[in-house]
Structures are given as C-alpha cells and as structure tokens.
PDB file of C-alpha atoms in Angstrom:
ATOM      1  CA  MET A  70    -129.500  12.922 -16.452  1.00 70.00           C
ATOM      2  CA  THR A  71    -128.330   9.630 -15.303  1.00 85.00           C
ATOM      3  CA  ARG A  72    -129.696   6.666 -16.882  1.00 93.00           C
ATOM      4  CA  LYS A  73    -131.184   3.767 -14.791  1.00 98.00           C
ATOM      5  CA  LYS A  74    -129.488   0.358 -14.961  1.00 98.00           C
ATOM      6  CA  ALA A  75    -132.022  -2.655 -15.682  1.00 98.00           C
ATOM      7  CA  LEU A  76    -130.852  -6.288 -15.626  1.00 98.00           C
ATOM      8  CA  VAL A  77    -133.000  -8.866 -17.326  1.00 98.00           C
ATOM      9  CA  VAL A  78    -132.228 -12.452 -16.142  1.00 98.00           C
ATOM     10  CA  ARG A  79    -134.197 -15.028 -18.242  1.00 98.00           C
ATOM     11  CA  GLY A  80    -134.139 -18.735 -18.605  1.00 98.00           C
ATOM     12  CA  GLY A  81    -135.599 -21.911 -16.896  1.00 97.00           C
ATOM     13  CA  TRP A  82    -138.415 -23.647 -18.616  1.00 97.00           C
ATOM     14  CA  GLU A  83    -138.671 -22.854 -22.326  1.00 97.00           C
ATOM     15  CA  GLY A  84    -142.519 -23.308 -22.260  1.00 96.00           C
ATOM     16  CA  HIS A  85    -142.770 -19.708 -21.012  1.00 98.00           C
ATOM     17  CA  GLN A  86    -140.588 -18.505 -23.963  1.00 98.00           C
ATOM     18  CA  PRO A  87    -138.120 -16.408 -21.784  1.00 98.00           C
ATOM     19  CA  VAL A  88    -136.367 -14.749 -24.589  1.00 98.00           C
ATOM     20  CA  LYS A  89    -139.426 -13.589 -26.670  1.00 98.00           C
ATOM     21  CA  ALA A  90    -141.340 -12.809 -23.461  1.00 98.00           C
ATOM     22  CA  THR A  91    -138.521 -10.369 -22.240  1.00 98.00           C
ATOM     23  CA  GLU A  92    -137.846  -8.884 -25.609  1.00 98.00           C
ATOM     24  CA  LEU A  93    -141.440  -7.473 -25.564  1.00 98.00           C
ATOM     25  CA  PHE A  94    -140.477  -5.244 -22.748  1.00 98.00           C
ATOM     26  CA  LEU A  95    -136.898  -4.103 -23.953  1.00 98.00           C
ATOM     27  CA  PRO A  96    -138.098  -1.303 -26.166  1.00 98.00           C
ATOM     28  CA  PHE A  97    -140.327   0.053 -23.044  1.00 98.00           C
ATOM     29  CA  LEU A  98    -137.218  -0.056 -20.780  1.00 98.00           C
ATOM     30  CA  GLU A  99    -134.821   1.447 -23.349  1.00 98.00           C
ATOM     31  CA  GLY A 100    -137.494   4.283 -24.200  1.00 97.00           C
ATOM     32  CA  ASN A 101    -137.809   5.044 -20.450  1.00 97.00           C
ATOM     33  CA  GLY A 102    -134.272   5.870 -19.966  1.00 97.00           C
ATOM     34  CA  TYR A 103    -132.766   2.386 -18.884  1.00 98.00           C
ATOM     35  CA  ASP A 104    -129.453   0.856 -20.003  1.00 98.00           C
ATOM     36  CA  VAL A 105    -130.276  -2.815 -20.075  1.00 98.00           C
ATOM     37  CA  ARG A 106    -128.104  -5.764 -19.660  1.00 98.00           C
ATOM     38  CA  ILE A 107    -129.318  -9.283 -20.391  1.00 98.00           C
ATOM     39  CA  GLU A 108    -128.066 -12.477 -18.605  1.00 98.00           C
ATOM     40  CA  GLU A 109    -129.135 -16.046 -19.633  1.00 98.00           C
ATOM     41  CA  SER A 110    -128.077 -17.240 -16.059  1.00 97.00           C
ATOM     42  CA  THR A 111    -128.537 -16.212 -12.416  1.00 98.00           C
ATOM     43  CA  ASP A 112    -124.795 -16.346 -11.870  1.00 98.00           C
ATOM     44  CA  VAL A 113    -124.854 -12.366 -11.960  1.00 98.00           C
ATOM     45  CA  TYR A 114    -126.813 -12.528  -8.722  1.00 98.00           C
ATOM     46  CA  ALA A 115    -123.713 -13.589  -6.839  1.00 98.00           C
ATOM     47  CA  ASP A 116    -121.852 -10.439  -8.401  1.00 98.00           C
ATOM     48  CA  SER A 117    -122.209  -7.979  -5.568  1.00 97.00           C
ATOM     49  CA  ALA A 118    -120.690  -5.122  -7.501  1.00 98.00           C
ATOM     50  CA  GLU A 119    -122.842  -5.611 -10.549  1.00 97.00           C
ATOM     51  CA  MET A 120    -126.068  -6.051  -8.356  1.00 98.00           C
ATOM     52  CA  ALA A 121    -125.057  -2.847  -6.296  1.00 98.00           C
ATOM     53  CA  ALA A 122    -124.944  -0.937  -9.582  1.00 97.00           C
ATOM     54  CA  THR A 123    -128.542  -2.309 -10.720  1.00 98.00           C
ATOM     55  CA  ASP A 124    -131.591  -0.333 -10.230  1.00 98.00           C
ATOM     56  CA  LEU A 125    -134.213  -2.904 -11.463  1.00 98.00           C
ATOM     57  CA  VAL A 126    -134.014  -6.791 -11.990  1.00 99.00           C
ATOM     58  CA  VAL A 127    -136.537  -8.121 -14.388  1.00 99.00           C
ATOM     59  CA  GLN A 128    -136.640 -11.760 -14.048  1.00 99.00           C
ATOM     60  CA  CYS A 129    -138.072 -14.393 -16.153  1.00 98.00           C
ATOM     61  CA  VAL A 130    -136.943 -17.800 -14.976  1.00 98.00           C
ATOM     62  CA  THR A 131    -139.435 -20.555 -14.502  1.00 98.00           C
ATOM     63  CA  MET A 132    -138.631 -23.421 -12.214  1.00 97.00           C
ATOM     64  CA  SER A 133    -134.668 -23.954 -12.548  1.00 97.00           C
ATOM     65  CA  GLU A 134    -132.383 -23.890  -9.636  1.00 97.00           C
ATOM     66  CA  ILE A 135    -130.436 -21.138  -7.779  1.00 98.00           C
ATOM     67  CA  THR A 136    -127.393 -21.548  -5.647  1.00 98.00           C
ATOM     68  CA  ALA A 137    -127.499 -20.160  -1.889  1.00 98.00           C
ATOM     69  CA  GLU A 138    -124.904 -17.591  -2.911  1.00 98.00           C
ATOM     70  CA  GLN A 139    -127.036 -16.349  -5.800  1.00 98.00           C
ATOM     71  CA  VAL A 140    -130.238 -15.960  -3.954  1.00 98.00           C
ATOM     72  CA  SER A 141    -128.274 -14.505  -1.077  1.00 98.00           C
ATOM     73  CA  GLY A 142    -126.960 -11.876  -3.603  1.00 98.00           C
ATOM     74  CA  LEU A 143    -130.413 -11.213  -5.133  1.00 98.00           C
ATOM     75  CA  SER A 144    -131.980 -10.739  -1.738  1.00 98.00           C
ATOM     76  CA  ALA A 145    -129.101  -8.394  -0.339  1.00 98.00           C
ATOM     77  CA  ALA A 146    -129.421  -6.199  -3.538  1.00 98.00           C
ATOM     78  CA  VAL A 147    -133.060  -5.957  -3.095  1.00 98.00           C
ATOM     79  CA  ALA A 148    -132.848  -5.052   0.629  1.00 98.00           C
ATOM     80  CA  ALA A 149    -130.427  -2.377  -0.493  1.00 98.00           C
ATOM     81  CA  GLY A 150    -132.577  -0.847  -2.908  1.00 98.00           C
ATOM     82  CA  THR A 151    -132.617  -2.743  -6.218  1.00 98.00           C
ATOM     83  CA  GLY A 152    -136.047  -3.270  -7.627  1.00 98.00           C
ATOM     84  CA  LEU A 153    -137.288  -6.928  -8.533  1.00 98.00           C
ATOM     85  CA  THR A 154    -140.227  -7.691 -10.771  1.00 99.00           C
ATOM     86  CA  GLY A 155    -141.528 -10.336 -13.260  1.00 98.00           C
ATOM     87  CA  TRP A 156    -144.631 -12.116 -14.327  1.00 98.00           C
ATOM     88  CA  HIS A 157    -146.080 -15.704 -14.002  1.00 98.00           C
ATOM     89  CA  GLY A 158    -143.702 -18.510 -13.716  1.00 98.00           C
ATOM     90  CA  GLY A 159    -140.715 -16.245 -14.457  1.00 98.00           C
ATOM     91  CA  ILE A 160    -140.947 -14.915 -10.910  1.00 98.00           C
ATOM     92  CA  ALA A 161    -143.748 -16.716  -9.000  1.00 98.00           C
ATOM     93  CA  ASP A 162    -142.607 -20.158  -9.889  1.00 98.00           C
ATOM     94  CA  SER A 163    -138.919 -19.891  -9.910  1.00 98.00           C
ATOM     95  CA  PHE A 164    -136.510 -21.856  -7.715  1.00 98.00           C
ATOM     96  CA  ARG A 165    -138.931 -24.231  -5.976  1.00 96.00           C
ATOM     97  CA  ALA A 166    -136.289 -25.570  -3.684  1.00 96.00           C
ATOM     98  CA  SER A 167    -135.037 -22.180  -2.228  1.00 98.00           C
ATOM     99  CA  SER A 168    -137.094 -21.219   0.657  1.00 98.00           C
ATOM    100  CA  ASP A 169    -134.988 -17.970   0.890  1.00 98.00           C
ATOM    101  CA  TYR A 170    -136.197 -17.161  -2.698  1.00 98.00           C
ATOM    102  CA  LEU A 171    -139.779 -17.690  -1.557  1.00 98.00           C
ATOM    103  CA  HIS A 172    -139.223 -15.559   1.509  1.00 98.00           C
ATOM    104  CA  LEU A 173    -138.107 -12.690  -0.732  1.00 98.00           C
ATOM    105  CA  VAL A 174    -140.962 -12.633  -3.265  1.00 98.00           C
ATOM    106  CA  GLY A 175    -143.572 -13.591  -0.806  1.00 98.00           C
ATOM    107  CA  GLY A 176    -145.885 -15.983  -2.924  1.00 98.00           C
ATOM    108  CA  GLN A 177    -145.388 -19.090  -4.550  1.00 98.00           C
ATOM    109  CA  PHE A 178    -147.494 -20.769  -7.676  1.00 98.00           C
ATOM    110  CA  VAL A 179    -148.831 -24.131  -6.509  1.00 98.00           C
ATOM    111  CA  THR A 180    -151.134 -24.938  -9.465  1.00 98.00           C
ATOM    112  CA  HIS A 181    -153.415 -23.756 -12.123  1.00 97.00           C
ATOM    113  CA  PRO A 182    -156.780 -25.540 -12.002  1.00 97.00           C
ATOM    114  CA  GLY A 183    -157.965 -27.286 -15.522  1.00 96.00           C
ATOM    115  CA  LYS A 184    -161.021 -27.721 -17.286  1.00 96.00           C
ATOM    116  CA  GLU A 185    -163.638 -30.452 -16.534  1.00 95.00           C
ATOM    117  CA  PRO A 186    -161.889 -33.793 -17.328  1.00 95.00           C
ATOM    118  CA  CYS A 187    -164.109 -34.757 -20.131  1.00 96.00           C
ATOM    119  CA  GLU A 188    -163.197 -31.451 -21.990  1.00 96.00           C
ATOM    120  CA  ARG A 189    -159.483 -32.021 -21.825  1.00 95.00           C
ATOM    121  CA  ARG A 190    -157.525 -32.995 -24.876  1.00 95.00           C
ATOM    122  CA  GLY A 191    -153.886 -33.359 -23.446  1.00 95.00           C
ATOM    123  CA  GLY A 192    -152.364 -29.946 -24.481  1.00 95.00           C
ATOM    124  CA  GLU A 193    -151.770 -26.762 -22.610  1.00 95.00           C
ATOM    125  CA  GLU A 194    -155.075 -25.637 -23.435  1.00 96.00           C
ATOM    126  CA  ASP A 195    -156.577 -28.091 -20.817  1.00 96.00           C
ATOM    127  CA  ASN A 196    -155.321 -25.404 -18.236  1.00 96.00           C
ATOM    128  CA  PHE A 197    -156.701 -22.382 -19.904  1.00 98.00           C
ATOM    129  CA  LEU A 198    -159.800 -21.003 -18.015  1.00 97.00           C
ATOM    130  CA  PRO A 199    -161.831 -17.662 -18.218  1.00 98.00           C
ATOM    131  CA  TYR A 200    -161.386 -15.689 -15.034  1.00 98.00           C
ATOM    132  CA  THR A 201    -161.537 -12.091 -13.640  1.00 98.00           C
ATOM    133  CA  VAL A 202    -158.755 -10.238 -12.260  1.00 98.00           C
ATOM    134  CA  THR A 203    -160.360  -7.965  -9.562  1.00 98.00           C
ATOM    135  CA  LEU A 204    -158.735  -4.778  -8.438  1.00 98.00           C
ATOM    136  CA  THR A 205    -158.470  -4.589  -4.605  1.00 98.00           C
ATOM    137  CA  GLU A 206    -159.132  -1.125  -2.869  1.00 98.00           C
ATOM    138  CA  LEU A 207    -155.391  -0.622  -2.685  1.00 98.00           C
ATOM    139  CA  GLY A 208    -155.091  -1.439  -6.223  1.00 98.00           C
ATOM    140  CA  ARG A 209    -157.529   1.106  -7.154  1.00 98.00           C
ATOM    141  CA  GLU A 210    -155.099   3.863  -5.697  1.00 98.00           C
ATOM    142  CA  HIS A 211    -151.758   2.311  -6.169  1.00 98.00           C
ATOM    143  CA  PRO A 212    -149.412   3.720  -8.835  1.00 98.00           C
ATOM    144  CA  VAL A 213    -149.030   0.170 -10.543  1.00 98.00           C
ATOM    145  CA  THR A 214    -152.793  -0.240 -10.888  1.00 98.00           C
ATOM    146  CA  VAL A 215    -154.683   3.071 -10.725  1.00 98.00           C
ATOM    147  CA  GLY A 216    -157.146   3.679 -13.383  1.00 98.00           C
ATOM    148  CA  LEU A 217    -157.504   0.120 -14.384  1.00 98.00           C
ATOM    149  CA  GLU A 218    -160.776  -1.709 -14.084  1.00 98.00           C
ATOM    150  CA  ASP A 219    -161.402  -5.339 -13.343  1.00 98.00           C
ATOM    151  CA  PHE A 220    -160.436  -7.398 -16.386  1.00 98.00           C
ATOM    152  CA  GLU A 221    -160.988 -10.777 -18.049  1.00 98.00           C
ATOM    153  CA  LEU A 222    -158.554 -13.280 -19.149  1.00 98.00           C
ATOM    154  CA  HIS A 223    -158.675 -16.790 -20.845  1.00 98.00           C
ATOM    155  CA  THR A 224    -155.416 -18.389 -19.871  1.00 98.00           C
ATOM    156  CA  GLU A 225    -153.707 -20.181 -16.725  1.00 98.00           C
ATOM    157  CA  GLN A 226    -155.146 -19.076 -13.545  1.00 98.00           C
ATOM    158  CA  TYR A 227    -152.379 -19.019 -10.913  1.00 98.00           C
ATOM    159  CA  TRP A 228    -153.318 -20.530  -7.391  1.00 98.00           C
ATOM    160  CA  VAL A 229    -150.693 -18.870  -5.188  1.00 98.00           C
ATOM    161  CA  LEU A 230    -149.533 -19.566  -1.595  1.00 98.00           C
ATOM    162  CA  HIS A 231    -148.463 -16.356   0.019  1.00 98.00           C
ATOM    163  CA  ASP A 232    -147.700 -14.572   3.406  1.00 98.00           C
ATOM    164  CA  ASP A 233    -149.017 -11.125   4.986  1.00 97.00           C
ATOM    165  CA  LEU A 234    -146.227  -9.199   4.249  1.00 98.00           C
ATOM    166  CA  ILE A 235    -147.430  -8.643   0.440  1.00 98.00           C
ATOM    167  CA  ASP A 236    -149.743  -5.678  -0.406  1.00 98.00           C
ATOM    168  CA  VAL A 237    -152.353  -7.308  -2.883  1.00 98.00           C
ATOM    169  CA  LEU A 238    -153.329  -4.998  -5.791  1.00 99.00           C
ATOM    170  CA  ALA A 239    -155.488  -7.612  -7.586  1.00 99.00           C
ATOM    171  CA  THR A 240    -156.865 -11.040  -6.981  1.00 98.00           C
ATOM    172  CA  THR A 241    -158.577 -13.943  -8.769  1.00 98.00           C
ATOM    173  CA  THR A 242    -161.013 -16.463  -7.254  1.00 98.00           C
ATOM    174  CA  HIS A 243    -160.993 -20.143  -8.198  1.00 98.00           C
ATOM    175  CA  PRO A 244    -164.491 -21.581  -7.890  1.00 97.00           C
ATOM    176  CA  ALA A 245    -165.141 -24.809  -6.374  1.00 97.00           C
ATOM    177  CA  GLN A 246    -166.155 -27.093  -9.068  1.00 96.00           C
ATOM    178  CA  PRO A 247    -167.694 -30.518  -8.626  1.00 95.00           C
ATOM    179  CA  TRP A 248    -164.545 -32.285 -10.105  1.00 95.00           C
ATOM    180  CA  GLN A 249    -162.180 -30.569  -7.837  1.00 96.00           C
ATOM    181  CA  PRO A 250    -161.282 -31.588  -4.274  1.00 96.00           C
ATOM    182  CA  TRP A 251    -161.700 -28.159  -2.702  1.00 97.00           C
ATOM    183  CA  HIS A 252    -165.104 -27.273  -1.178  1.00 97.00           C
ATOM    184  CA  ARG A 253    -165.292 -23.435  -1.339  1.00 98.00           C
ATOM    185  CA  PRO A 254    -163.973 -20.810  -3.437  1.00 98.00           C
ATOM    186  CA  VAL A 255    -160.307 -19.940  -3.121  1.00 98.00           C
ATOM    187  CA  THR A 256    -158.984 -16.225  -3.615  1.00 98.00           C
ATOM    188  CA  SER A 257    -155.506 -15.743  -4.680  1.00 98.00           C
ATOM    189  CA  PRO A 258    -153.386 -12.554  -5.245  1.00 98.00           C
ATOM    190  CA  ALA A 259    -153.057 -12.061  -9.006  1.00 98.00           C
ATOM    191  CA  VAL A 260    -150.876  -8.774  -8.661  1.00 99.00           C
ATOM    192  CA  TRP A 261    -148.918  -7.789  -5.459  1.00 99.00           C
ATOM    193  CA  THR A 262    -146.065  -5.672  -4.241  1.00 98.00           C
ATOM    194  CA  ARG A 263    -143.595  -6.300  -1.360  1.00 98.00           C
ATOM    195  CA  GLN A 264    -141.317  -3.858   0.565  1.00 98.00           C
ATOM    196  CA  TRP A 265    -137.728  -5.730   1.325  1.00 98.00           C
ATOM    197  CA  GLY A 266    -135.558  -3.451   3.014  1.00 98.00           C
ATOM    198  CA  ALA A 267    -135.188  -0.482   0.913  1.00 98.00           C
ATOM    199  CA  GLY A 268    -136.199  -2.466  -2.219  1.00 98.00           C
ATOM    200  CA  ARG A 269    -139.706  -2.940  -3.899  1.00 98.00           C
ATOM    201  CA  VAL A 270    -141.047  -6.217  -5.463  1.00 98.00           C
ATOM    202  CA  VAL A 271    -143.750  -6.378  -7.939  1.00 99.00           C
ATOM    203  CA  VAL A 272    -145.264  -9.911  -8.925  1.00 99.00           C
ATOM    204  CA  THR A 273    -147.908 -10.117 -11.907  1.00 98.00           C
ATOM    205  CA  THR A 274    -149.231 -13.745 -12.135  1.00 98.00           C
ATOM    206  CA  PRO A 275    -150.581 -13.614 -15.641  1.00 98.00           C
ATOM    207  CA  GLY A 276    -148.310 -14.042 -18.356  1.00 98.00           C
ATOM    208  CA  HIS A 277    -148.274 -17.715 -19.509  1.00 98.00           C
ATOM    209  CA  SER A 278    -147.827 -16.747 -23.187  1.00 98.00           C
ATOM    210  CA  LEU A 279    -147.119 -13.948 -25.553  1.00 98.00           C
ATOM    211  CA  ASP A 280    -150.610 -13.126 -26.326  1.00 98.00           C
ATOM    212  CA  VAL A 281    -151.389 -12.562 -22.544  1.00 98.00           C
ATOM    213  CA  LEU A 282    -148.412 -10.409 -22.172  1.00 98.00           C
ATOM    214  CA  GLU A 283    -149.656  -8.142 -25.048  1.00 98.00           C
ATOM    215  CA  ASN A 284    -153.075  -7.805 -23.326  1.00 98.00           C
ATOM    216  CA  LEU A 285    -153.326  -4.086 -22.529  1.00 98.00           C
ATOM    217  CA  ASN A 286    -154.212  -4.522 -18.978  1.00 98.00           C
ATOM    218  CA  VAL A 287    -151.478  -7.129 -18.138  1.00 98.00           C
ATOM    219  CA  ARG A 288    -148.935  -5.224 -20.022  1.00 98.00           C
ATOM    220  CA  THR A 289    -149.725  -2.058 -18.411  1.00 98.00           C
ATOM    221  CA  VAL A 290    -149.348  -3.681 -14.837  1.00 98.00           C
ATOM    222  CA  ILE A 291    -146.163  -5.151 -15.835  1.00 99.00           C
ATOM    223  CA  GLU A 292    -144.747  -1.883 -17.446  1.00 98.00           C
ATOM    224  CA  ARG A 293    -145.925   0.384 -14.455  1.00 98.00           C
ATOM    225  CA  GLY A 294    -144.525  -2.454 -12.169  1.00 98.00           C
ATOM    226  CA  MET A 295    -141.050  -1.955 -13.587  1.00 98.00           C
ATOM    227  CA  LEU A 296    -141.102   1.736 -13.068  1.00 98.00           C
ATOM    228  CA  TRP A 297    -142.511   1.617  -9.643  1.00 98.00           C
ATOM    229  CA  ALA A 298    -140.014  -1.080  -8.404  1.00 98.00           C
ATOM    230  CA  THR A 299    -137.039   0.662  -9.725  1.00 98.00           C
ATOM    231  CA  ARG A 300    -134.661   1.798  -6.982  1.00 97.00           C
ATOM    232  CA  THR A 301    -135.776   5.223  -5.606  1.00 91.00           C
ATOM    233  CA  ALA A 302    -133.346   7.862  -4.331  1.00 74.00           C
TER     234      ALA A 302
END
C-alpha cells in the first residue's frame, strides 16, 4: 500500500509552542500510514514538486510572514488536491498581511475576549474563559465531528471573521458583557471545512496550549481533520 505524505510546517510565535504542539500528533500520523516531513519554514510552499507530492499539510505557524510566491504555491497545491489543516493561531492567525492566504483558509482570528478588567492579573490567563463548543447540524453528521457532543473548554475563545464558503461544523458564542463594546452575543465558527479546488481545508480554533490539544474532543477533531483533509483519489 502506498504511504501518504504529510508535511508539517511549523514556526512563528513561540507562545503556541509549535514544536511541542506538532509533536503531539506525529505518532498519530505515522501510525496511520503517513511518511512525515517537518519544515521549520514556509519556504517549502514555493517548491512545486514537493508540494505536488504532498497529500496533507499540517500547519502550525502563528502570525509570521509569507511571500507571495509561497502562498501561491500553497494555494495551488491545495487546489490540486493537497489537504491543509491546523489548529488555533497556527492556521487561523497566520500571515495576517496576506489576503491571498486569508482567502484560502476562509477565516481569520481577530480577538479572544478577556475576563472582566478587575479580574485580570497581567498573564495569558486573563484571556482564558469558560465556553461551549456547539456542534452544528452539519457537524453532527460530518466525518470530522460525527458522534461528538457539545463540549466545554476553559481557554482562549477565538472570535473569527469568515466568509460563506466555509462549512461550519461547530460554533462558539461570545456573550455581550457589560465591559465589552459589543451589544449582543456574537457566534463564531469554532471548527470548519472548506473545499478549495480539489483540496480540502480543515480549521480547528481551540488549541492555545498543550493541555487543550490533549483534550479528548479537541484532539479527536484535529486527528479526524487530518485524515479527512488528506488528498483523495
């Protein structure tokens, strides 16, 4: 049986621990028949031969920058059938200055609302809130999320701007708090897929820290997303 080829691209902001985070999933990929190549830079996206031979890209690059040639190479590979997936800022908060990248993934992190000001102490925990990830009707049937129930997390809750080409498998709702400037609850996609040419994209917004990635529900979504996004015959 021909083994699949997975490309793990990691880097960017160290606060999301791109090395340790991606290494959590290497045994899963290898155990499911993937040969895994790891790159610490997006330079590989401009290598058309390498990208054409890649069945799945797992990206964990928060913020950072990407060249026009690199994002063009990534987008072309996905359109030709290469899968693309990732979690949290590693895919939903990558390359903020690249509109072509945002067009490819279909959604962009803009904020994670924080605690009431009087409860903040100056650390990252100021942005950790309890919230629910709610499955949509599609999500209850989709291979990435079928069989899961709504689940609770206590971590960063991503507020995402998005377009109508994404298929939303799960959502999360930001309440309108007295100390916030918005006036009604806002619902954001928490897990979505996107068809791009012959390729599949899966974005999972939870995943700020290793403990969140090890949450059974989050890990299940990410791992199933890898399998589902992988190039189909």
